[in-house]
C-alpha cells in the first residue's frame, strides 16, 4: 500500500490538487509530515563537510542539476569555489515549466532536506547567504518554506536565508532571470557573458541550482557515498523525482530509482500513448517507445529523448500529439519575454507554421527553417526548448504529419477547423 | 588567434552596422537581426573590433576562442 499526500500548491481552489506518492528515499515515510523533529530522526544532525570532501562525494556519485539541463553539480560547485569573491547560494523552487510540481512537492513534504542541502553547501563554500526563489503562482510553497525556516532557528548558524518570489511566467526561472530578480531588476533573462558560478549576483560567484538538487546533495552527505549508491545503477546512483500528469488528470509526483523500467513507473495503458517527456521544453516519445527503456539520462538520450526537469505527460486517449504541439508552441510563443529579436519574431512564426501543419496545410520546411533560425539566438534557452519540442514531434510522428496533410488524424481526433482570424 | 562575435540579444535593435562592416561573418536574418555565420579570422579582427565599438546599442562582444574554462584544481576559496 503506497502512502500518498495531497497538496494544493495554488490558492482559491483553482489549481490542481497534487498527489505525492511515497518513494524509496527523498519521499520515504511521508506519513511523518514535513516537521523538523521527525526529519532529524530520519537523517540525523546536519553535518557540514569540508569543501574538498563534498566535491569528492559529488564527483563520485555524479550528481547532476535537477532543473532540466542536468549539469554536473560538482563542476558548478568547484567553479564557484575557485572564482573571485565570497560565493552566494541560490535555491530555485520556481518551476517555470507549468507541468512540473516536484519542487512544490518537496517544499510541502521535505522542506528540511532541501534546506539542509543548501545549508551544508553554503557552509562548505563559505557562503553566508542562501537565497530561496519561490514560485509566485504557488503561494503554498512560500508558506511551507516559511514554516520550515521558523523551525530551524539555531540550525544554520552564521547563515542568512532570504526569500524571493518569482514572477508567474515560463522564463522567470531561468538562471539569469533569477539573478536579475535577486538584484531587484525585472525577473527576465539577460545575456550572461560568464557562468553564474563565476559572476552572478552582485558580480559574485553564485551557485544556483534547483530545489531537488539540494535535496539530493543532503541525501548524499547524510547517507555517505556507499549508502547513496545503494539505490540506482552503477552509472547513475540514486533516484530522481518525476511529475506525471497527463492532460486532464491530476498531477502526481513520484520518486524513481535510476534504472527503473518505465513500465514500472507508468501504468501499461499510458505507455501505448504518446508521451511528452521533459514538459513543454521536452521531447515526444512515440507510443511504445518507452517500453524496454529505463529511467536513465544516457539511456533516454540514446533514444533521442530527454527528461528535462522530470515532467512526464502522457496524452489523453485519442489526443493528437501534432495538434497538442501546435497548442503548446502557441503558449510558448506567448511566454517569450519579447526582448530578444529572434525569439520575439521567430516563436510566433514557428507556432503558426506548426498550427498550419496540424490543420492539414503542411509547412514542415518552414518549421525546420524557423527552428534553425531561433535556436541559440537569445539570452535564455526558451527558443532552444521550443525548438527541441517541435523537432522531436517531426522526428517521432512523421506519419502523423502526412496524415494531417491528407485531411485525417490517426489518433481519431477531428482536425480543428479553420480558426477565425483574430 | 581567431575569435567569435557574440550578440547581447535583449540589447540588439537590428541597426545592421555589424553586417555592413563584416558581411563575411555577419548576415541579417529575415527580421533584420544579425546571424553570425562563423568565427572571426585574425585578418578581420580589426573590423570586428570596430563593429563592437560602433554598434549603436553596444550589443556586440568579441570573445576569444576557445571559451576559457576555469583551470582545474583551484578549489581554495579566495575571499575579497
XYZ file of C-alpha atoms in Angstrom:
502
model
C 0.000 0.000 0.000
C 1.589 3.249 -1.098
C 1.059 6.270 1.095
C 0.186 9.450 -0.705
C -0.107 13.025 0.436
C -2.373 15.553 -1.222
C -1.086 19.082 -1.684
C -2.752 22.123 -3.180
C 0.045 24.466 -4.300
C -2.243 27.208 -5.609
C -4.875 29.157 -3.716
C -8.583 29.604 -4.243
C -9.391 26.076 -5.356
C -8.446 26.840 -8.957
C -5.216 24.905 -9.436
C -4.848 21.147 -9.457
C -4.530 19.094 -6.319
C -1.203 17.375 -6.323
C -0.732 13.777 -5.274
C 2.697 12.988 -3.792
C 3.463 9.277 -3.716
C 5.818 7.766 -1.140
C 9.189 6.856 -2.630
C 12.357 4.963 -1.817
C 14.454 7.828 -0.440
C 13.602 11.533 -0.683
C 9.914 10.777 -0.426
C 10.199 7.960 2.141
C 7.960 7.975 5.241
C 5.679 10.741 4.064
C 3.356 9.961 6.968
C 5.940 11.626 9.235
C 4.964 15.013 7.882
C 7.304 17.865 6.976
C 8.389 18.821 10.534
C 11.998 19.265 11.650
C 11.976 16.831 14.605
C 10.923 13.823 12.545
C 13.300 14.931 9.792
C 16.216 14.850 12.259
C 15.077 11.418 13.473
C 15.337 10.155 9.904
C 18.530 11.807 8.606
C 20.397 12.769 11.771
C 22.004 16.069 12.713
C 23.075 18.467 9.975
C 26.735 17.887 9.114
C 28.704 20.347 7.018
C 31.571 18.591 5.232
C 34.702 20.363 4.123
C 34.583 21.544 0.521
C 37.148 19.005 -0.755
C 35.238 16.144 0.888
C 31.908 17.347 -0.525
C 33.389 17.690 -4.009
C 34.800 14.174 -3.814
C 31.407 12.711 -2.926
C 29.562 14.687 -5.604
C 32.135 13.679 -8.232
C 31.953 10.025 -7.218
C 28.144 9.987 -7.261
C 27.848 12.081 -10.420
C 25.025 14.205 -9.018
C 23.572 16.492 -11.676
C 21.352 19.550 -11.512
C 17.634 18.684 -11.490
C 16.313 21.856 -13.075
C 16.413 20.463 -16.616
C 19.888 20.977 -18.054
C 21.465 18.204 -15.964
C 24.774 19.990 -15.453
C 27.193 18.196 -13.067
C 26.752 19.855 -9.679
C 30.372 19.242 -8.609
C 31.636 21.226 -11.623
C 29.400 24.157 -10.698
C 30.473 23.999 -7.059
C 34.159 23.778 -7.976
C 33.818 26.773 -10.300
C 32.072 28.864 -7.632
C 34.705 27.894 -5.067
C 37.562 28.852 -7.362
C 36.104 32.151 -8.581
C 36.835 35.541 -7.110
C 34.700 36.837 -4.252
C 32.511 35.393 -1.499
C 30.049 32.980 -3.071
C 26.273 33.066 -2.734
C 23.945 30.065 -2.854
C 20.564 30.195 -4.630
C 17.877 27.508 -4.355
C 15.416 27.656 -7.219
C 11.897 26.477 -6.327
C 10.263 28.400 -9.187
C 9.231 25.710 -11.614
C 8.713 27.709 -14.798
C 7.581 24.562 -16.582
C 3.862 24.672 -15.732
C 3.504 20.882 -15.671
C 6.321 20.432 -13.144
C 5.324 20.081 -9.483
C 8.220 18.151 -7.952
C 9.764 21.134 -6.178
C 6.349 22.191 -4.867
C 6.027 18.613 -3.581
C 9.438 18.826 -1.886
C 8.519 22.145 -0.256
C 5.303 20.621 1.095
C 6.700 17.304 2.265
C 10.502 17.519 2.597
C 11.458 21.183 3.044
C 14.231 20.441 5.547
C 16.026 18.098 3.177
C 16.299 20.927 0.641
C 17.297 23.437 3.330
C 19.893 21.013 4.769
C 21.441 20.632 1.320
C 21.549 24.397 0.807
C 22.904 24.983 4.326
C 25.731 22.456 4.089
C 26.672 23.570 0.568
C 26.794 27.178 1.756
C 28.880 26.118 4.764
C 31.366 24.183 2.623
C 31.627 27.113 0.204
C 31.971 29.799 2.851
C 28.744 31.476 1.691
C 26.806 33.412 4.340
C 23.575 33.953 2.415
C 21.171 31.493 0.854
C 18.518 32.914 -1.455
C 15.329 30.900 -1.828
C 13.402 31.673 -5.020
C 9.726 30.744 -4.674
C 7.033 30.486 -7.360
C 4.639 33.451 -7.403
C 1.709 31.375 -8.656
C 2.034 28.745 -5.915
C 1.738 30.567 -2.579
C 1.566 27.286 -0.618
C 5.263 26.760 -1.404
C 6.099 30.040 0.299
C 4.033 29.118 3.365
C 5.722 25.707 3.657
C 9.183 27.241 3.437
C 8.414 29.984 5.955
C 7.093 27.386 8.400
C 10.214 25.264 7.913
C 12.580 28.216 8.361
C 10.834 29.188 11.597
C 11.568 25.671 12.896
C 15.260 25.908 12.035
C 16.301 28.643 14.459
C 19.804 27.739 15.625
C 20.270 25.019 12.993
C 22.194 27.061 10.458
C 24.451 29.339 12.428
C 26.011 32.291 10.596
C 23.702 31.753 7.653
C 21.045 34.177 6.468
C 18.033 32.937 4.493
C 16.496 35.383 2.043
C 13.188 34.777 0.293
C 12.239 35.991 -3.175
C 9.103 35.488 -5.226
C 9.496 34.765 -8.931
C 7.005 36.064 -11.490
C 4.456 33.516 -12.691
C 5.869 33.111 -16.185
C 7.765 30.437 -18.032
C 11.127 32.193 -18.361
C 11.201 33.613 -14.783
C 13.033 30.544 -13.500
C 15.915 30.760 -15.982
C 19.220 31.241 -14.126
C 19.953 34.752 -15.375
C 16.350 35.854 -14.791
C 16.682 34.661 -11.188
C 19.910 36.650 -10.719
C 18.048 39.697 -12.067
C 15.229 39.111 -9.564
C 17.732 38.908 -6.682
C 19.284 42.158 -7.887
C 15.953 43.994 -7.795
C 15.550 44.221 -11.567
C 12.733 42.749 -13.709
C 12.603 38.953 -13.384
C 13.566 38.382 -17.039
C 16.550 36.734 -18.738
C 19.529 38.853 -19.735
C 22.740 37.912 -21.523
C 25.177 36.119 -19.261
C 28.697 36.629 -20.544
C 30.063 34.320 -17.885
C 28.525 31.406 -15.954
C 26.634 32.456 -12.801
C 29.085 30.327 -10.808
C 31.828 32.740 -11.902
C 29.966 36.045 -11.963
C 26.332 36.173 -10.826
C 24.509 38.058 -8.073
C 26.395 41.323 -7.406
C 29.192 40.044 -9.613
C 29.964 37.316 -7.102
C 30.244 33.576 -7.730
C 26.665 32.308 -7.479
C 25.872 28.664 -7.009
C 22.344 28.391 -8.366
C 20.508 25.112 -8.617
C 17.100 23.562 -8.470
C 15.497 22.614 -5.120
C 15.701 18.874 -5.804
C 19.442 19.139 -6.491
C 19.996 20.386 -2.936
C 17.777 17.621 -1.526
C 19.929 15.058 -3.350
C 23.108 16.704 -2.013
C 21.696 16.497 1.533
C 20.872 12.817 0.992
C 24.384 12.129 -0.340
C 26.001 13.735 2.727
C 23.626 12.103 5.212
C 23.960 8.615 3.698
C 27.604 8.712 2.594
C 28.770 7.612 -0.835
C 28.096 3.909 -0.308
C 24.717 4.499 1.265
C 23.633 6.876 -1.507
C 24.781 4.435 -4.211
C 22.658 1.643 -2.777
C 19.803 2.993 -4.872
C 20.060 3.356 -8.644
C 22.636 1.907 -11.041
C 26.455 1.890 -11.057
C 26.493 4.585 -13.718
C 23.706 6.649 -12.187
C 23.445 6.216 -8.433
C 20.410 7.476 -6.578
C 16.898 8.453 -7.551
C 15.049 11.290 -9.201
C 11.683 12.965 -8.873
C 9.117 12.864 -11.648
C 5.867 14.747 -12.170
C 3.433 12.521 -14.013
C 0.376 14.418 -15.146
C -1.444 13.811 -18.347
C -3.947 16.094 -19.952
C -6.941 16.267 -17.719
C -5.548 14.082 -14.971
C -4.330 15.035 -11.536
C -0.550 15.568 -11.461
C 1.335 13.081 -9.359
C 4.858 13.456 -8.021
C 6.800 10.271 -7.506
C 10.362 9.198 -6.903
C 12.025 6.585 -9.102
C 15.433 4.985 -8.661
C 17.645 5.366 -11.731
C 17.369 2.217 -13.815
C 13.662 1.633 -13.027
C 11.749 0.360 -16.039
C 9.227 2.861 -17.408
C 6.665 0.082 -17.309
C 7.004 0.201 -13.512
C 6.604 3.977 -13.446
C 3.643 4.403 -15.799
C 0.510 2.235 -15.944
C 0.601 -0.047 -19.003
C -2.194 1.748 -20.816
C -0.265 5.005 -20.770
C 2.876 3.513 -22.358
C 0.864 2.879 -25.530
C 0.049 6.559 -25.872
C 2.238 9.463 -26.997
C 4.227 10.716 -24.008
C 5.779 14.159 -23.762
C 8.934 13.774 -21.670
C 10.524 16.813 -20.041
C 7.483 19.074 -20.318
C 6.840 21.878 -22.789
C 10.571 22.211 -23.492
C 10.803 18.440 -23.788
C 10.724 15.652 -26.350
C 7.970 13.397 -27.694
C 8.217 9.654 -27.219
C 6.253 7.716 -29.831
C 3.670 5.196 -28.491
C 5.537 2.244 -27.018
C 8.938 3.944 -27.342
C 9.424 3.848 -23.570
C 8.705 0.121 -23.357
C 12.038 -1.556 -22.664
C 13.688 1.718 -21.627
C 14.549 2.720 -18.081
C 14.620 5.960 -16.125
C 18.121 6.972 -17.157
C 19.551 10.147 -18.660
C 22.070 8.473 -21.016
C 19.638 5.669 -21.861
C 16.944 8.138 -22.912
C 19.482 10.324 -24.718
C 20.441 7.322 -26.849
C 16.796 7.081 -27.898
C 16.768 10.808 -28.697
C 14.747 11.619 -25.574
C 15.409 13.972 -22.673
C 13.825 14.026 -19.251
C 14.455 17.710 -18.522
C 13.118 18.542 -15.081
C 11.345 15.189 -14.834
C 7.944 16.004 -16.340
C 6.104 13.043 -17.891
C 2.946 13.953 -19.796
C 1.063 11.016 -21.338
C -1.601 12.324 -23.694
C -5.238 11.622 -23.015
C -6.778 8.798 -25.030
C -7.480 9.998 -28.551
C -5.466 13.206 -28.199
C -3.174 14.006 -31.120
C 0.466 14.948 -30.471
C 0.630 17.196 -33.537
C -2.425 19.223 -32.504
C -1.158 19.320 -28.923
C 2.278 20.551 -30.048
C 0.633 23.332 -32.026
C -1.155 24.421 -28.850
C 1.983 24.249 -26.715
C 4.066 26.112 -29.320
C 1.474 28.893 -29.282
C 1.613 29.029 -25.488
C 5.430 29.129 -25.514
C 5.459 31.925 -28.096
C 3.231 33.892 -25.725
C 5.616 33.244 -22.845
C 8.562 34.905 -24.597
C 9.933 37.844 -22.625
C 9.835 39.603 -26.029
C 13.232 41.158 -25.533
C 15.341 39.135 -27.981
C 14.538 39.701 -31.664
C 14.793 36.115 -32.925
C 12.524 34.846 -30.115
C 10.061 37.748 -30.350
C 9.649 37.257 -34.118
C 10.604 33.625 -34.572
C 8.484 31.842 -31.961
C 5.114 33.209 -33.169
C 6.127 32.349 -36.747
C 7.203 28.875 -35.661
C 3.953 28.341 -33.761
C 1.964 29.467 -36.809
C 3.836 27.020 -39.054
C 3.175 24.137 -36.631
C -0.516 25.129 -36.389
C -0.764 25.252 -40.155
C 0.747 21.753 -40.339
C -1.736 20.497 -37.740
C -4.585 21.993 -39.770
C -3.549 19.946 -42.790
C -1.580 22.608 -44.641
C 1.904 21.165 -44.181
C 4.619 23.705 -43.532
C 7.355 21.414 -42.267
C 10.005 23.077 -44.432
C 9.151 26.400 -42.827
C 9.100 24.757 -39.369
C 12.621 23.400 -39.902
C 13.867 26.715 -41.279
C 12.480 28.695 -38.334
C 13.802 26.162 -35.831
C 17.325 26.693 -37.203
C 16.781 30.443 -37.145
C 15.777 30.831 -33.497
C 17.993 28.207 -31.907
C 20.784 29.545 -29.669
C 19.894 33.122 -30.566
C 18.564 34.501 -27.328
C 19.587 35.434 -23.805
C 17.992 32.277 -22.413
C 17.132 28.749 -23.513
C 13.447 29.459 -24.199
C 13.815 29.362 -28.005
C 16.047 26.274 -27.739
C 13.492 24.417 -25.632
C 10.669 25.308 -28.012
C 12.739 24.097 -30.956
C 13.517 20.843 -29.132
C 9.782 20.167 -28.690
C 8.913 20.902 -32.320
C 11.842 18.962 -33.798
C 11.064 15.937 -31.634
C 7.475 15.964 -32.926
C 8.676 15.860 -36.540
C 11.120 13.063 -35.664
C 8.652 10.916 -33.669
C 5.489 11.498 -35.765
C 6.329 11.924 -39.464
C 3.341 9.711 -40.380
C 1.004 11.907 -38.363
C 2.191 14.982 -40.273
C 1.496 13.126 -43.537
C -1.940 12.014 -42.306
C -2.951 15.578 -41.424
C -1.820 16.694 -44.887
C -4.311 14.130 -46.231
C -7.032 15.590 -44.039
C -7.241 12.927 -41.358
C -5.793 12.236 -37.941
C -4.602 8.733 -36.989
C -5.469 9.393 -33.346
C -9.086 9.751 -34.344
C -9.334 13.404 -33.480
C -11.218 15.655 -35.839
C -8.913 18.171 -37.471
C -9.527 21.528 -35.911
C -11.463 23.776 -38.216
C -10.139 26.957 -39.691
C -9.711 29.472 -36.952
C -11.293 32.866 -37.189
C -8.569 35.436 -37.688
C -8.140 37.459 -34.528
C 44.078 33.702 -32.946
C 40.527 33.682 -34.263
C 37.686 34.970 -32.145
C 33.915 34.988 -32.084
C 31.294 37.705 -32.149
C 28.590 37.318 -29.540
C 25.315 39.218 -29.571
C 23.629 40.652 -26.497
C 20.161 39.742 -27.807
C 17.999 41.849 -25.489
C 20.139 44.871 -26.422
C 20.160 44.347 -30.211
C 17.864 46.720 -32.151
C 18.752 45.402 -35.638
C 20.540 48.530 -36.843
C 22.665 46.328 -39.085
C 26.001 48.166 -38.798
C 27.728 44.876 -37.927
C 26.602 43.231 -41.134
C 27.730 46.216 -43.212
C 31.168 46.151 -41.628
C 31.604 42.392 -41.598
C 29.476 40.765 -44.312
C 31.900 37.805 -44.289
C 30.846 36.876 -40.754
C 27.506 38.593 -40.117
C 24.413 38.181 -42.270
C 20.966 39.503 -41.403
C 18.023 37.184 -40.816
C 14.560 37.738 -42.285
C 13.731 40.179 -39.480
C 16.990 42.099 -39.746
C 18.789 40.620 -36.753
C 22.442 39.572 -37.069
C 23.172 35.987 -37.992
C 26.760 35.244 -37.024
C 27.841 32.697 -39.615
C 31.249 31.754 -38.260
C 34.374 32.649 -36.366
C 36.200 35.909 -36.943
C 39.548 35.124 -38.606
C 42.577 37.102 -37.484
C 42.536 39.101 -40.712
C 39.119 40.542 -39.766
C 39.793 41.210 -36.083
C 40.312 44.937 -36.637
C 36.939 45.271 -38.391
C 35.256 43.143 -35.761
C 36.550 45.443 -33.017
C 35.164 48.373 -34.982
C 31.787 46.638 -35.213
C 31.792 46.163 -31.452
C 32.735 49.800 -30.912
C 30.250 51.297 -33.370
C 27.171 49.188 -32.559
C 24.576 51.847 -31.614
C 23.188 49.722 -28.767
C 26.557 48.204 -27.744
C 25.083 44.764 -28.331
C 28.212 43.027 -29.612
C 31.194 41.456 -27.902
C 34.299 39.824 -29.266
C 35.334 36.753 -27.292
C 38.434 34.601 -27.615
C 38.204 31.039 -28.845
C 38.022 28.566 -27.259
C 35.933 29.773 -24.341
C 38.285 29.992 -21.364
C 37.483 27.177 -18.939
C 38.464 27.619 -15.304
C 41.725 25.771 -14.658
C 41.191 22.522 -12.762
C 42.209 22.101 -9.163
C 41.551 25.626 -7.951
C 39.467 24.565 -5.002
C 40.806 27.005 -2.490
C 38.497 29.799 -1.522
C 39.722 33.291 -2.082
C 37.793 35.932 -0.245
C 37.864 39.553 -1.256
